[in-house]
mmCIF file of C-alpha atoms in Angstrom:
data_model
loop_
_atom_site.group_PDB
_atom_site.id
_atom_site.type_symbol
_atom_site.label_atom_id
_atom_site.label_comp_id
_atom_site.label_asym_id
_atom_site.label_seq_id
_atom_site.Cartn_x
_atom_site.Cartn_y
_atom_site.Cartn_z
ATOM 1 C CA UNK A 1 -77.439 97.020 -25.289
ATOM 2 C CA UNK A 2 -79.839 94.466 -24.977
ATOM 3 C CA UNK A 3 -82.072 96.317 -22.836
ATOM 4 C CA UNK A 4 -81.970 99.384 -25.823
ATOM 5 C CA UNK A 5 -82.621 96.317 -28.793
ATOM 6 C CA UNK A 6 -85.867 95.509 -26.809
ATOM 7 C CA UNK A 7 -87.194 98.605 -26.392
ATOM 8 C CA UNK A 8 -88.744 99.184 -29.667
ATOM 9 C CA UNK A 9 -90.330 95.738 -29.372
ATOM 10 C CA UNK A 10 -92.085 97.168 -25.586
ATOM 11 C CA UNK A 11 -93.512 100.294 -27.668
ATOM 12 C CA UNK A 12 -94.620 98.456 -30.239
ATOM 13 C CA UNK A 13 -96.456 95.769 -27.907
ATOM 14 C CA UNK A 14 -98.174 98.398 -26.107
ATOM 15 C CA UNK A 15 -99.722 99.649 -29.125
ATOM 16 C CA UNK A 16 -103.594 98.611 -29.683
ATOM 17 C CA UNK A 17 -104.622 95.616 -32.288
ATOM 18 C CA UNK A 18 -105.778 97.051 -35.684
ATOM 19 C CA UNK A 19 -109.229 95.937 -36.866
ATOM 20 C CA UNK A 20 -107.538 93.121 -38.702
ATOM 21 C CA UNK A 21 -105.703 91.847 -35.639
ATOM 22 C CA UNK A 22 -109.043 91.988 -34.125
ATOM 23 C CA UNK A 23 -110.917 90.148 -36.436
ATOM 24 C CA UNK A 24 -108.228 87.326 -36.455
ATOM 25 C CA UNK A 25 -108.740 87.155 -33.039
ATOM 26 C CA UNK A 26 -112.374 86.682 -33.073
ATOM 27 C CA UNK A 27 -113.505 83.330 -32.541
ATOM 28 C CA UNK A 28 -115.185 81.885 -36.265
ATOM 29 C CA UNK A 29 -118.098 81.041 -34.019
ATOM 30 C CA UNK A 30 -119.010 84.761 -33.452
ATOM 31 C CA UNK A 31 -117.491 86.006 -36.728
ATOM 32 C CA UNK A 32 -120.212 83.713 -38.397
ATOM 33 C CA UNK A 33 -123.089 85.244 -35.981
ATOM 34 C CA UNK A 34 -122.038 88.652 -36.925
ATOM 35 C CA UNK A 35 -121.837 87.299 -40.447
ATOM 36 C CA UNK A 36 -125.561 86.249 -40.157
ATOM 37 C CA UNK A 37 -126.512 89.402 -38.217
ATOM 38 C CA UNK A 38 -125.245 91.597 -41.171
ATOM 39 C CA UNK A 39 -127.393 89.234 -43.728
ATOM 40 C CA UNK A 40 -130.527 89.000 -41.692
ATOM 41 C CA UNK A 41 -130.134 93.301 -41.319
ATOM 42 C CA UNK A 42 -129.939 93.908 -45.120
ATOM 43 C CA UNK A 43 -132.812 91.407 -45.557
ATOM 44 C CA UNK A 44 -134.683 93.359 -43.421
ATOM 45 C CA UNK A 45 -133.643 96.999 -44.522
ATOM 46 C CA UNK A 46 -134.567 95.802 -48.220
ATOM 47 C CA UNK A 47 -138.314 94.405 -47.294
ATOM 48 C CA UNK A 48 -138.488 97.784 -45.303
ATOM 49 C CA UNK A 49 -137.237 100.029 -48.131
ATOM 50 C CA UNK A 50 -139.772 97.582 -50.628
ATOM 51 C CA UNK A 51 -142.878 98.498 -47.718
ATOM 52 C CA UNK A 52 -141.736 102.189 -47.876
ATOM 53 C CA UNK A 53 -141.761 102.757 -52.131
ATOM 54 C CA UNK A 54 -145.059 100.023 -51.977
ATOM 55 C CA UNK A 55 -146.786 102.535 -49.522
ATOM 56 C CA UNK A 56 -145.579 106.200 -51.672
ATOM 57 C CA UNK A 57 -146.377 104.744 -54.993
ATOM 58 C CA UNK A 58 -150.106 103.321 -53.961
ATOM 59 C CA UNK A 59 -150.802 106.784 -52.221
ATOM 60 C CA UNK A 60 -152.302 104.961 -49.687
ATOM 61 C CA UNK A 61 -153.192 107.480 -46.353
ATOM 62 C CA UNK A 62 -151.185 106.690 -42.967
ATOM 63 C CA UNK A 63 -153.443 105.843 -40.171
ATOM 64 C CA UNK A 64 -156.109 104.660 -41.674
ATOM 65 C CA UNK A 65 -156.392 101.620 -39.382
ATOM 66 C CA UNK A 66 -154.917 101.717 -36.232
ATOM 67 C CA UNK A 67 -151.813 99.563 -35.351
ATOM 68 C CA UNK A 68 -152.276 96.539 -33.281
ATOM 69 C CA UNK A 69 -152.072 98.168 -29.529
ATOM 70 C CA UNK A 70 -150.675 94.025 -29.076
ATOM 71 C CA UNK A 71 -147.268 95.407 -30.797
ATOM 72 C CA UNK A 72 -146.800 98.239 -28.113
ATOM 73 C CA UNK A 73 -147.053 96.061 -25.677
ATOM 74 C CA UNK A 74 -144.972 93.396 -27.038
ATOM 75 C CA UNK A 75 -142.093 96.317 -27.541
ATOM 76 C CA UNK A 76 -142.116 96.656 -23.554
ATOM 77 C CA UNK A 77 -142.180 92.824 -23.197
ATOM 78 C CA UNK A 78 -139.151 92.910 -25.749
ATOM 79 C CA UNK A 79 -137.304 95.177 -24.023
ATOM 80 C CA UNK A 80 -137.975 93.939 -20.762
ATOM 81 C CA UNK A 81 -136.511 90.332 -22.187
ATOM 82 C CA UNK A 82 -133.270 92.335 -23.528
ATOM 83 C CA UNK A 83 -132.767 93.821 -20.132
ATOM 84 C CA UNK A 84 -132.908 90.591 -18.340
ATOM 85 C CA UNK A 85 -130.437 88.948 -19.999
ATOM 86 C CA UNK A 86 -128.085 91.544 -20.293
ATOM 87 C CA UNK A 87 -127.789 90.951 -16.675
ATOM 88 C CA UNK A 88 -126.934 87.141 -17.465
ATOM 89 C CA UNK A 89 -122.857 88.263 -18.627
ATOM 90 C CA UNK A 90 -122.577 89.616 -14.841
ATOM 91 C CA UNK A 91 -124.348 86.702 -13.171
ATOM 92 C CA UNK A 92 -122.061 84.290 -15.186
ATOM 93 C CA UNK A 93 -118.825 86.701 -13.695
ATOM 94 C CA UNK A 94 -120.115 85.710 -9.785
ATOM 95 C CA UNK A 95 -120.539 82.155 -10.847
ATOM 96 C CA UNK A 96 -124.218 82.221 -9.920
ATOM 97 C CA UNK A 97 -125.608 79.367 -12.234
ATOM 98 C CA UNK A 98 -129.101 79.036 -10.132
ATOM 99 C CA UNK A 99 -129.452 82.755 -11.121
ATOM 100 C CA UNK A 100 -128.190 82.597 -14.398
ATOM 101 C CA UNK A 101 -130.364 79.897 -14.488
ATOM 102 C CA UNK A 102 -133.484 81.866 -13.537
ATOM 103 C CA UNK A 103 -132.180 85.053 -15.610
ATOM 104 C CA UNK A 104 -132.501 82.548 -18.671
ATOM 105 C CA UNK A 105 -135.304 81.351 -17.749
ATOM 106 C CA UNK A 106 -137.221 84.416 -17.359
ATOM 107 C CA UNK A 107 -135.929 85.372 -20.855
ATOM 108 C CA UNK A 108 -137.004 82.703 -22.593
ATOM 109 C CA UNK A 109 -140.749 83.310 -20.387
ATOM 110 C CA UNK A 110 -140.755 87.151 -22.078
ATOM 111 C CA UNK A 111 -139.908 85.991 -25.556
ATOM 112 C CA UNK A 112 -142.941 83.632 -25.253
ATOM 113 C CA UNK A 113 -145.411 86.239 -24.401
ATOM 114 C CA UNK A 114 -143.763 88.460 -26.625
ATOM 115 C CA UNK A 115 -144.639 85.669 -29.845
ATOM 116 C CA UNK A 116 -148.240 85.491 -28.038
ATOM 117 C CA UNK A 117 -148.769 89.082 -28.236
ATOM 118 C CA UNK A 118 -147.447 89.270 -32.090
ATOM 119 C CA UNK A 119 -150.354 86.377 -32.639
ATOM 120 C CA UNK A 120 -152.807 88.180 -30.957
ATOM 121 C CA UNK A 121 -151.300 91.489 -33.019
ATOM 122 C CA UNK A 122 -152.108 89.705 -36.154
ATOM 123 C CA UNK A 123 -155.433 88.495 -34.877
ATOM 124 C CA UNK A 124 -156.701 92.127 -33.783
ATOM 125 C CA UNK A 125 -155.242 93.082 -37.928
ATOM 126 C CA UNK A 126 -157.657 90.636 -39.312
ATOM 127 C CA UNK A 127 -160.180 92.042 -36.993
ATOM 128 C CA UNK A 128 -160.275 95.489 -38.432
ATOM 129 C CA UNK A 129 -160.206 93.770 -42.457
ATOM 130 C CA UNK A 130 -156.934 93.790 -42.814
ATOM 131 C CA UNK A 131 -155.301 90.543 -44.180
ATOM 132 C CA UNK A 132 -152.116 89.195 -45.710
ATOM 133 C CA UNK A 133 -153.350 89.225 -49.216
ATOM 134 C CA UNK A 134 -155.372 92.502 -48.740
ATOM 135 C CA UNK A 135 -153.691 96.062 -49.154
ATOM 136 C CA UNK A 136 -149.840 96.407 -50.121
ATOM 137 C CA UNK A 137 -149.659 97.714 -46.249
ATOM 138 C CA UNK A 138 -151.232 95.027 -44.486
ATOM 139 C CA UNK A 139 -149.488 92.569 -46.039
ATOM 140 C CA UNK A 140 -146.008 93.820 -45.438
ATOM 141 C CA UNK A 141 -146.704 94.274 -41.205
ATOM 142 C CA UNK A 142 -147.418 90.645 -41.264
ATOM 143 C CA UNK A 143 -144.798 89.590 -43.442
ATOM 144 C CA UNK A 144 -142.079 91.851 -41.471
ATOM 145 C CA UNK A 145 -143.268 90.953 -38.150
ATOM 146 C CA UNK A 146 -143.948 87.564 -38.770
ATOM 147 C CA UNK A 147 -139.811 87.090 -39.939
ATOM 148 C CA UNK A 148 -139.328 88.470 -37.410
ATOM 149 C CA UNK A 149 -140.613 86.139 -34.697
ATOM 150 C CA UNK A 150 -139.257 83.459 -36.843
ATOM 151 C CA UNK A 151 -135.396 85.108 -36.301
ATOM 152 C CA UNK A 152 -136.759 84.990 -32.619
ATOM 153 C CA UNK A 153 -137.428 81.722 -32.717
ATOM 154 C CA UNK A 154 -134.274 80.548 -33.423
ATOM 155 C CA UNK A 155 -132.688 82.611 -30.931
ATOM 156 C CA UNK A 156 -135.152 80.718 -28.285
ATOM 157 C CA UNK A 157 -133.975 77.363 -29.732
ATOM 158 C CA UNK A 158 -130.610 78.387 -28.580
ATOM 159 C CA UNK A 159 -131.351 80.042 -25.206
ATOM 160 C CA UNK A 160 -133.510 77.047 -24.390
ATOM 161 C CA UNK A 161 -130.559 74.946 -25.554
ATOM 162 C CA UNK A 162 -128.116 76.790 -22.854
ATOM 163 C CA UNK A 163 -131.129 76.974 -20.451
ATOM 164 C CA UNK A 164 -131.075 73.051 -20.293
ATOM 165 C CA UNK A 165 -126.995 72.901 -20.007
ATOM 166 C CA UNK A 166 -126.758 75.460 -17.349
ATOM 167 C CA UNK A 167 -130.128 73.892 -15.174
ATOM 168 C CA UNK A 168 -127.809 70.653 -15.531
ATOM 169 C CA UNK A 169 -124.252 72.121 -14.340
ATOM 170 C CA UNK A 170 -126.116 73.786 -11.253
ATOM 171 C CA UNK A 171 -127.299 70.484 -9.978
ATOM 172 C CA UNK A 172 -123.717 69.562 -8.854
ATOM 173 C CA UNK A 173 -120.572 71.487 -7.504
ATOM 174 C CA UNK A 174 -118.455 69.456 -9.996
ATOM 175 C CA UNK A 175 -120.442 70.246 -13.339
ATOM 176 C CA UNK A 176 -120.802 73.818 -11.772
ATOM 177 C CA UNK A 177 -116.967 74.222 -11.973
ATOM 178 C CA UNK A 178 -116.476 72.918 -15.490
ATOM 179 C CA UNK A 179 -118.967 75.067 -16.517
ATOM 180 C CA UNK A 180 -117.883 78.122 -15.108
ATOM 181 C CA UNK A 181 -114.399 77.067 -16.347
ATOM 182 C CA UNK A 182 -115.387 76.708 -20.021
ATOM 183 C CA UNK A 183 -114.634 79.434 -22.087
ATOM 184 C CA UNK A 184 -117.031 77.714 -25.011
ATOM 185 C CA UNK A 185 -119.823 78.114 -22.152
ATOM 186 C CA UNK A 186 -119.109 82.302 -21.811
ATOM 187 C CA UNK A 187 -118.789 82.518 -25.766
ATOM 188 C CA UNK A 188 -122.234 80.764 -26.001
ATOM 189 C CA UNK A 189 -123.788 83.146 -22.764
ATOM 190 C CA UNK A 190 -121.914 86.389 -24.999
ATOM 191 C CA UNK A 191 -123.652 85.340 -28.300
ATOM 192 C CA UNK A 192 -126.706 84.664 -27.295
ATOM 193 C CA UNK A 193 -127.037 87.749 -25.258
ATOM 194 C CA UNK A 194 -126.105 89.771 -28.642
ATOM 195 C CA UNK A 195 -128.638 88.109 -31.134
ATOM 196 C CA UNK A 196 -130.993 89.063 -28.015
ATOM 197 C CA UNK A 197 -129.871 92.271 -28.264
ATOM 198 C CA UNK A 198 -129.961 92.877 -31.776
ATOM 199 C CA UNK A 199 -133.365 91.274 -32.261
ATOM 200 C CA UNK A 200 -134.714 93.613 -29.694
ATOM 201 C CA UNK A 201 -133.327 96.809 -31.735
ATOM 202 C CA UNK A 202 -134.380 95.321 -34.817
ATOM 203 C CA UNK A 203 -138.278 95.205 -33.127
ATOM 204 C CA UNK A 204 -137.765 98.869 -32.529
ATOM 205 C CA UNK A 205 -136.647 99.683 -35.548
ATOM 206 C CA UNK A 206 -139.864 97.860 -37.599
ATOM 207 C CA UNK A 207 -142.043 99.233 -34.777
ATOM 208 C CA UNK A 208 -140.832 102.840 -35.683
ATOM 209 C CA UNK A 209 -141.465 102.199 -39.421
ATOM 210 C CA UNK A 210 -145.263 100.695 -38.598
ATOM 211 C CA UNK A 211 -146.149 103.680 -37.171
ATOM 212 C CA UNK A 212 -144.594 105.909 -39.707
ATOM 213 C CA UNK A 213 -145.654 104.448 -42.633
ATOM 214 C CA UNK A 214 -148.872 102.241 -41.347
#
């Protein structure tokens, strides 16, 4: 009998969470980041969709200057940085921290170079006459691209923030263990690695819409 009353209870158990369930599993810290992701993607989609009616009302010609060949290589720098630290999740797994240490490291090295080669983007812009209060155009590719290295920004805040902690745990076999141990320590290696990720495919994105509508 009581094996026959607890059966329904072993079916139900076994069935998967609903999105709610999900959600009220979800620690607040990374419902907030996905919280700010969705903000910081409609800010972007509406300055994009602003650039796009801006550029078919003024009848201005595509490719009449040439985009910054310092944004095609920053977009390999980018995605170089995004593949790096998407290895971080794994080194974290085999409790590697002088790795993990370096993997951060050389992130927060690629997202450097990658603001240096948006500066020298903007530099090579002014170069050819074109300027922030110039043409409707212009003026949009630096506002869009300079947001975005300001979202990057404050993702390298945070990654050198957890660069610091984990170069500190890995000095000593103790600290080592309490930071492998933490779960607070993987949430902060899993939402870093998404903003990374997300900043990276939000590059792309604005790097698609420079060429098609520059």
């Amino acid at each position: 009998m009581s094996s026959d009353q607890n059966s329904p209870k072993k079916v139900g158990s076994t069935r998967p969470a609903s999105t709610f369930q999900r959600m009220e599993r979800m620690p607040p810290l990374l419902m907030m980041l996905y919280v700010g992701l969705a903000g910081i993607t409609v800010l972007f989609v509406g300055l994009v969709g602003a650039y796009a009616i801006t550029h078919f009302r003024t009848g201005a010609p595509s490719g009449l200057f040439a985009l910054p060949r310092f944004f095609s290589l920053s977009t390999i720098v980018l995605l170089a940085s995004s593949y790096v630290i998407a290895q971080a999740s794994r080194i974290y797994a085999h409790d590697d921290l002088p790795t993990l240490r370096r993997c951060l490291g050389a992130t927060l090295l690629l997202s450097c170079v990658f603001a240096g080669l948006q500066v020298l983007g903007w530099r090579e812009l002014m170069a050819q006459g074109v300027f922030f209060d110039g043409m409707a155009s212009g003026s949009f590719v630096y506002l869009l691209s300079a947001l975005h290295v300001a979202h990057l920004l404050g993702g390298m805040v945070f990654l050198l923030v957890l660069l610091i902690r984990t170069h500190y745990a890995a000095a000593d076999a103790v600290r080592t263990l309490v930071f492998i141990r933490n779960p607070y320590r993987r949430l902060q290696l899993r939402m870093v690695t998404l903003y990374w990720h997300f900043i990276d495919g939000l590059w792309i994105a604005l790097f698609a819409a420079f060429l098609f509508l520059y």
